[in-house]
Amino acid sequence: MKGTTKSDQKKESARVELFSDGVFAIAITLLVLDLIQILHPETEDDLLTVCLHHWQSFLAFFIGFTTILVCWINHHVAFEFIQKVDTKFMWVNGFLLFVVTLTPFPTAILAEYLQKESTVALAVFGFNYILISFAANGICTYAYNHQLVSDEDRVYFNSYRQIYRYGIYYTIVVFFICFISTWVAVFLYILLFAAFAAPKELTARLENLRTGKKSKSAINKAQQVDENENDLAGHTSNEMEQGS
Amino acid sequence: MKGTTKSDQKKESARVELFSDGVFAIAITLLVLDLIQILHPETEDDLLTVCLHHWQSFLAFFIGFTTILVCWINHHVAFEFIQKVDTKFMWVNGFLLFVVTLTPFPTAILAEYLQKESTVALAVFGFNYILISFAANGICTYAYNHQLVSDEDRVYFNSYRQIYRYGIYYTIVVFFICFISTWVAVFLYILLFAAFAAPKELTARLENLRTGKKSKSAINKAQQVDENENDLAGHTSNEMEQGS
Amino acid sequence: MKGTTKSDQKKESARVELFSDGVFAIAITLLVLDLIQILHPETEDDLLTVCLHHWQSFLAFFIGFTTILVCWINHHVAFEFIQKVDTKFMWVNGFLLFVVTLTPFPTAILAEYLQKESTVALAVFGFNYILISFAANGICTYAYNHQLVSDEDRVYFNSYRQIYRYGIYYTIVVFFICFISTWVAVFLYILLFAAFAAPKELTARLENLRTGKKSKSAINKAQQVDENENDLAGHTSNEMEQGS
Amino acid sequence: MKGTTKSDQKKESARVELFSDGVFAIAITLLVLDLIQILHPETEDDLLTVCLHHWQSFLAFFIGFTTILVCWINHHVAFEFIQKVDTKFMWVNGFLLFVVTLTPFPTAILAEYLQKESTVALAVFGFNYILISFAANGICTYAYNHQLVSDEDRVYFNSYRQIYRYGIYYTIVVFFICFISTWVAVFLYILLFAAFAAPKELTARLENLRTGKKSKSAINKAQQVDENENDLAGHTSNEMEQGS
């Protein structure tokens, strides 16, 4: 501690990152336990019948996995900018870990109740998304307000953290839509996934929308940084197919 | 090994930290497995009834999660000061890991027996807290007595480790109170959580109490170090709400 | 982020590696849970009878463990060359993690259905291998096409990634053979394991086959690098026995 | 890869270490799942009766935990000396991980069958110890024979790896004793634990025995290195009590 040099601070935030990574990795892998349970039925059905009969378990596994992976990718991007941590930040981050740790539970609800009570099952999962949005926004906003981000990144990080604020509004609206039409809600959740699958690209797109492509100077520097990555994201999808 | 330079020692303690982090992360995530089990009942109740009927499982999950997170934060702060490790220290640390690994068990007891035998269930969990206090005190005292802490941190670390000694007395007293009144015990445990949620701030506060705000010179240097963090902790809570 | 120096990029890929390692480690360890379940039968058989009666569970544990270990070793070798990551790469890597996370499920199927429906159980596991080959090929091809590999390694990495392309063809063919003869399929899978147990040596061998030992110049440099390792792999197996 | 500098090699062995740590951490934490299972009985017994009735589960948990912790400490010490890894070493290490991953299974056998068939249950656990000894000896011998240890550590590492060779003989003998008298076997296993709890001190003691305290020059340098640690281990146990 003594002088808490810059490298010490970095090490601190690295340990929080590591512990979080561990929690993400375990939560994402525990999902399979619920899938294995379908294999111990009392009935004498053959394997394919058992699997087909539990198609919701596979769907739930896929949804739960994607949810936690999207969370991890966003957490990962946020920690690229976060240079140091303090005690309160560990609690804000702890709230996100709480929600991530809890995620296998709504996933199991999906698997068990999707056919019987689809609306309630989806609403529970939707409520989980609201909590995730609040946690993600909390992390970014706390880091921004308490100077845990280095000075040169502040402008970009400010526009970056906006996407989680929008995320809160979005997930709350979809939560209520879910009681009107589950199918519309499902469609909107897929859109949500697609957007947050690549948080940096989403940030750039929303900035463009907001500034109306007029005064892009604010995020110009930030975009320059991500130029390579955006380039890749924009133009190379066919290159990939051809290459494989 | 050869010359065991300073960076080698640091690497050593880093590996103990990493392994401990892994154990913390897994223990905290395994808690959800007990929650998922409530979803496979023989009854034909609907989802909300099942969830409401098992409210103790949710409470136990929350308590277990918070317990392990508080342990992790305190472990994390202690390892900021610990510069090297020896074989015996790995066993002292191993005792803490033993208690942490065991924690999902009293958590499951809470979930299962909170209604039927609330006093015994709470006492088991309270006993777990006594063990944690002993383990935390053991780690800090061993590190202090065997010069595993760098010289410039010794004075501060000495006042830091006191909080775990007080923790032992406190948890033992509350353990017995628990047999007189569960509600008073619950209240005192919440106080305990709140105090150890921010171990550095707790250390500073206890130092102030002990020295009667007269001879603060001893921990002056230490406080200087944590100035930023204490500042944040003290004045910026409303800033945060406003920012989010 | 700012200038995203080389060390920053390396740190990025290191974190993806770490998270992946966590998922591998958990998936490989969860396999034992299925093994433990055979110990809670309703029957009053003695221990040895129970164990012998569930020999497929032990076999499945062994197969599942080896599968994930081979995946980890190959992942490990690929990441020796990968210097940086982008958002899309995290999704390609995420697909591999998805398949690895799923692996305990076909393993449990093997344990449960190997006697009752050996062909279907093996086919499910074989399908898992096809997915793994696609994922491994996807990671290497994406990294190659998007310059995530350093320039000096490109030539070697190109011949390295070929083994996963061959892997796709191989696993698809064996998948269909499995419906004709399970025993031939099992034999071919053992060959597959043996080959991918040491991916660098496999690369060198396939290169030699393809070039007909004529124009070996292309991979010469690469082989020079691995000289020590190939030496070890080639000549020292008897040395080891003698030493132990 | 290109020039595979020394720091690259170190990074390689660090990743193997990390993955192994993950497996150790998970295996040690999964043990609690078997403990939680005793809480879901069909009977209406109260909590203390349930716990007392399953005292073997607690004993098994304690034994399993200590076993894996001892393995981890020994693995940790061995990797202090191992500077680089090759493909075959990953398989030798993989065999140790296989045994560690398997350990929760004999632990569950202890919990379930200790009363009904104590000899067989203990023999299964003893067989596990034989496998662990073989794996530990395999790792050290392979690392020694293939120059994965730096030159200045070779002499010390050679005497270090001897303890695992003795471990093989010891565990095989105790395995057979177990069929004659379980109590003698249990006593000998406790001795084994105590010895391998501090592998460096054990090495020093065995060296002294072998050389008859005459020609200690060979390990002199090595002991010098560990002087601090041996000092601590030797003289400060009462200091610790006094300090806590």
PDB file of C-alpha atoms in Angstrom, chain C residues 92-222:
ATOM      1  CA  VAL C  92     -15.901 -17.219 -31.811  1.00  0.00           C
ATOM      2  CA  ASN C  93     -14.084 -18.232 -28.632  1.00  0.00           C
ATOM      3  CA  GLY C  94     -17.447 -18.127 -26.842  1.00  0.00           C
ATOM      4  CA  PHE C  95     -18.748 -20.787 -29.210  1.00  0.00           C
ATOM      5  CA  LEU C  96     -15.894 -23.088 -28.208  1.00  0.00           C
ATOM      6  CA  LEU C  97     -16.648 -22.422 -24.549  1.00  0.00           C
ATOM      7  CA  PHE C  98     -20.294 -23.215 -25.251  1.00  0.00           C
ATOM      8  CA  VAL C  99     -19.349 -26.639 -26.600  1.00  0.00           C
ATOM      9  CA  VAL C 100     -16.895 -27.277 -23.751  1.00  0.00           C
ATOM     10  CA  THR C 101     -19.514 -26.286 -21.194  1.00  0.00           C
ATOM     11  CA  LEU C 102     -21.949 -28.631 -22.883  1.00  0.00           C
ATOM     12  CA  THR C 103     -19.512 -31.577 -22.843  1.00  0.00           C
ATOM     13  CA  PRO C 104     -20.571 -32.919 -19.403  1.00  0.00           C
ATOM     14  CA  PHE C 105     -24.006 -33.529 -20.966  1.00  0.00           C
ATOM     15  CA  PRO C 106     -22.938 -36.033 -23.688  1.00  0.00           C
ATOM     16  CA  THR C 107     -20.628 -37.506 -21.042  1.00  0.00           C
ATOM     17  CA  ALA C 108     -23.634 -38.110 -18.794  1.00  0.00           C
ATOM     18  CA  ILE C 109     -25.465 -39.586 -21.784  1.00  0.00           C
ATOM     19  CA  LEU C 110     -22.586 -42.030 -22.307  1.00  0.00           C
ATOM     20  CA  ALA C 111     -22.757 -43.051 -18.662  1.00  0.00           C
ATOM     21  CA  GLU C 112     -26.514 -43.542 -18.701  1.00  0.00           C
ATOM     22  CA  TYR C 113     -27.223 -44.947 -22.169  1.00  0.00           C
ATOM     23  CA  LEU C 114     -24.034 -46.724 -23.251  1.00  0.00           C
ATOM     24  CA  GLN C 115     -25.532 -50.123 -22.575  1.00  0.00           C
ATOM     25  CA  LYS C 116     -29.134 -49.434 -23.521  1.00  0.00           C
ATOM     26  CA  GLU C 117     -28.560 -47.462 -26.742  1.00  0.00           C
ATOM     27  CA  SER C 118     -24.851 -47.549 -27.496  1.00  0.00           C
ATOM     28  CA  THR C 119     -25.142 -46.250 -31.072  1.00  0.00           C
ATOM     29  CA  VAL C 120     -27.204 -43.168 -30.228  1.00  0.00           C
ATOM     30  CA  ALA C 121     -25.093 -42.391 -27.151  1.00  0.00           C
ATOM     31  CA  LEU C 122     -21.896 -42.574 -29.196  1.00  0.00           C
ATOM     32  CA  ALA C 123     -23.432 -40.544 -32.018  1.00  0.00           C
ATOM     33  CA  VAL C 124     -24.341 -37.754 -29.576  1.00  0.00           C
ATOM     34  CA  PHE C 125     -20.761 -37.721 -28.308  1.00  0.00           C
ATOM     35  CA  GLY C 126     -19.503 -37.810 -31.890  1.00  0.00           C
ATOM     36  CA  PHE C 127     -21.690 -34.843 -32.756  1.00  0.00           C
ATOM     37  CA  ASN C 128     -20.027 -33.025 -29.869  1.00  0.00           C
ATOM     38  CA  TYR C 129     -16.649 -33.700 -31.496  1.00  0.00           C
ATOM     39  CA  ILE C 130     -17.877 -32.209 -34.768  1.00  0.00           C
ATOM     40  CA  LEU C 131     -18.890 -29.040 -32.915  1.00  0.00           C
ATOM     41  CA  ILE C 132     -15.516 -28.907 -31.154  1.00  0.00           C
ATOM     42  CA  SER C 133     -13.686 -29.227 -34.492  1.00  0.00           C
ATOM     43  CA  PHE C 134     -15.759 -26.434 -36.000  1.00  0.00           C
ATOM     44  CA  ALA C 135     -15.091 -24.219 -32.972  1.00  0.00           C
ATOM     45  CA  ALA C 136     -11.340 -24.921 -32.964  1.00  0.00           C
ATOM     46  CA  ASN C 137     -11.122 -24.293 -36.689  1.00  0.00           C
ATOM     47  CA  GLY C 138     -13.192 -21.135 -36.275  1.00  0.00           C
ATOM     48  CA  ILE C 139     -10.840 -19.728 -33.637  1.00  0.00           C
ATOM     49  CA  CYS C 140      -7.683 -20.415 -35.659  1.00  0.00           C
ATOM     50  CA  THR C 141      -9.121 -19.259 -38.969  1.00  0.00           C
ATOM     51  CA  TYR C 142     -10.548 -16.066 -37.493  1.00  0.00           C
ATOM     52  CA  ALA C 143      -7.270 -15.291 -35.737  1.00  0.00           C
ATOM     53  CA  TYR C 144      -5.360 -15.943 -38.978  1.00  0.00           C
ATOM     54  CA  ASN C 145      -7.628 -13.888 -41.255  1.00  0.00           C
ATOM     55  CA  HIS C 146      -7.860 -10.907 -38.925  1.00  0.00           C
ATOM     56  CA  GLN C 147      -4.156 -10.552 -38.159  1.00  0.00           C
ATOM     57  CA  LEU C 148      -4.524 -11.476 -34.478  1.00  0.00           C
ATOM     58  CA  VAL C 149      -1.329 -13.516 -34.915  1.00  0.00           C
ATOM     59  CA  SER C 150       2.064 -11.789 -35.030  1.00  0.00           C
ATOM     60  CA  ASP C 151       3.688 -11.566 -38.459  1.00  0.00           C
ATOM     61  CA  GLU C 152       6.610 -13.898 -37.778  1.00  0.00           C
ATOM     62  CA  ASP C 153       4.229 -16.689 -36.741  1.00  0.00           C
ATOM     63  CA  ARG C 154       1.824 -16.416 -39.695  1.00  0.00           C
ATOM     64  CA  VAL C 155       3.404 -19.092 -41.899  1.00  0.00           C
ATOM     65  CA  TYR C 156       3.590 -21.635 -39.106  1.00  0.00           C
ATOM     66  CA  PHE C 157       0.135 -20.765 -37.759  1.00  0.00           C
ATOM     67  CA  ASN C 158      -1.319 -21.307 -41.226  1.00  0.00           C
ATOM     68  CA  SER C 159      -0.105 -24.903 -41.323  1.00  0.00           C
ATOM     69  CA  TYR C 160      -1.082 -25.288 -37.668  1.00  0.00           C
ATOM     70  CA  ARG C 161      -4.700 -24.337 -38.278  1.00  0.00           C
ATOM     71  CA  GLN C 162      -4.988 -26.895 -41.096  1.00  0.00           C
ATOM     72  CA  ILE C 163      -5.135 -29.716 -38.532  1.00  0.00           C
ATOM     73  CA  TYR C 164      -8.492 -28.459 -37.295  1.00  0.00           C
ATOM     74  CA  ARG C 165      -9.878 -28.303 -40.816  1.00  0.00           C
ATOM     75  CA  TYR C 166      -8.868 -31.952 -41.274  1.00  0.00           C
ATOM     76  CA  GLY C 167     -10.439 -32.506 -37.848  1.00  0.00           C
ATOM     77  CA  ILE C 168     -13.817 -31.367 -39.175  1.00  0.00           C
ATOM     78  CA  TYR C 169     -13.746 -33.825 -42.108  1.00  0.00           C
ATOM     79  CA  TYR C 170     -12.532 -36.614 -39.857  1.00  0.00           C
ATOM     80  CA  THR C 171     -15.169 -36.175 -37.159  1.00  0.00           C
ATOM     81  CA  ILE C 172     -17.986 -35.915 -39.718  1.00  0.00           C
ATOM     82  CA  VAL C 173     -16.898 -39.150 -41.399  1.00  0.00           C
ATOM     83  CA  VAL C 174     -16.556 -41.000 -38.096  1.00  0.00           C
ATOM     84  CA  PHE C 175     -19.974 -39.699 -37.006  1.00  0.00           C
ATOM     85  CA  PHE C 176     -21.569 -41.597 -39.892  1.00  0.00           C
ATOM     86  CA  ILE C 177     -19.343 -44.665 -39.470  1.00  0.00           C
ATOM     87  CA  CYS C 178     -20.708 -44.821 -35.933  1.00  0.00           C
ATOM     88  CA  PHE C 179     -24.123 -45.901 -37.305  1.00  0.00           C
ATOM     89  CA  ILE C 180     -22.481 -48.741 -39.246  1.00  0.00           C
ATOM     90  CA  SER C 181     -20.100 -50.061 -36.598  1.00  0.00           C
ATOM     91  CA  THR C 182     -19.649 -48.611 -33.126  1.00  0.00           C
ATOM     92  CA  TRP C 183     -16.391 -50.481 -32.616  1.00  0.00           C
ATOM     93  CA  VAL C 184     -14.752 -49.032 -35.730  1.00  0.00           C
ATOM     94  CA  ALA C 185     -15.935 -45.586 -34.662  1.00  0.00           C
ATOM     95  CA  VAL C 186     -14.494 -46.042 -31.160  1.00  0.00           C
ATOM     96  CA  PHE C 187     -11.165 -47.100 -32.678  1.00  0.00           C
ATOM     97  CA  LEU C 188     -11.150 -44.041 -34.967  1.00  0.00           C
ATOM     98  CA  TYR C 189     -11.963 -41.742 -32.040  1.00  0.00           C
ATOM     99  CA  ILE C 190      -9.018 -43.158 -30.096  1.00  0.00           C
ATOM    100  CA  LEU C 191      -6.809 -42.357 -33.096  1.00  0.00           C
ATOM    101  CA  LEU C 192      -8.238 -38.827 -33.119  1.00  0.00           C
ATOM    102  CA  PHE C 193      -7.417 -38.399 -29.424  1.00  0.00           C
ATOM    103  CA  ALA C 194      -3.895 -39.661 -29.898  1.00  0.00           C
ATOM    104  CA  ALA C 195      -3.338 -37.253 -32.793  1.00  0.00           C
ATOM    105  CA  PHE C 196      -4.674 -34.121 -31.112  1.00  0.00           C
ATOM    106  CA  ALA C 197      -3.021 -34.939 -27.804  1.00  0.00           C
ATOM    107  CA  ALA C 198       0.087 -33.236 -29.193  1.00  0.00           C
ATOM    108  CA  PRO C 199      -1.088 -30.651 -31.749  1.00  0.00           C
ATOM    109  CA  LYS C 200       2.355 -29.254 -32.580  1.00  0.00           C
ATOM    110  CA  GLU C 201       3.791 -32.663 -33.372  1.00  0.00           C
ATOM    111  CA  LEU C 202       0.685 -33.408 -35.467  1.00  0.00           C
ATOM    112  CA  THR C 203       1.210 -30.198 -37.428  1.00  0.00           C
ATOM    113  CA  ALA C 204       4.812 -31.098 -38.149  1.00  0.00           C
ATOM    114  CA  ARG C 205       3.846 -34.608 -39.256  1.00  0.00           C
ATOM    115  CA  LEU C 206       1.059 -33.406 -41.569  1.00  0.00           C
ATOM    116  CA  GLU C 207       3.348 -30.778 -43.083  1.00  0.00           C
ATOM    117  CA  ASN C 208       5.898 -33.505 -43.847  1.00  0.00           C
ATOM    118  CA  LEU C 209       3.192 -35.616 -45.488  1.00  0.00           C
ATOM    119  CA  ARG C 210       1.892 -32.748 -47.602  1.00  0.00           C
ATOM    120  CA  THR C 211       5.219 -31.463 -48.816  1.00  0.00           C
ATOM    121  CA  GLY C 212       6.440 -34.985 -49.469  1.00  0.00           C
ATOM    122  CA  LYS C 213       9.575 -34.067 -47.571  1.00  0.00           C
ATOM    123  CA  LYS C 214      10.683 -32.003 -50.573  1.00  0.00           C
ATOM    124  CA  SER C 215      10.138 -28.300 -49.885  1.00  0.00           C
ATOM    125  CA  LYS C 216      10.275 -28.197 -46.163  1.00  0.00           C
ATOM    126  CA  SER C 217      11.614 -24.676 -46.173  1.00  0.00           C
ATOM    127  CA  ALA C 218       8.261 -23.130 -45.334  1.00  0.00           C
ATOM    128  CA  ILE C 219       7.959 -24.682 -41.954  1.00  0.00           C
ATOM    129  CA  ASN C 220      11.639 -24.909 -41.302  1.00  0.00           C
ATOM    130  CA  LYS C 221      11.698 -21.887 -39.098  1.00  0.00           C
ATOM    131  CA  ALA C 222       8.713 -23.077 -37.163  1.00  0.00           C
TER     132      ALA C 222
END
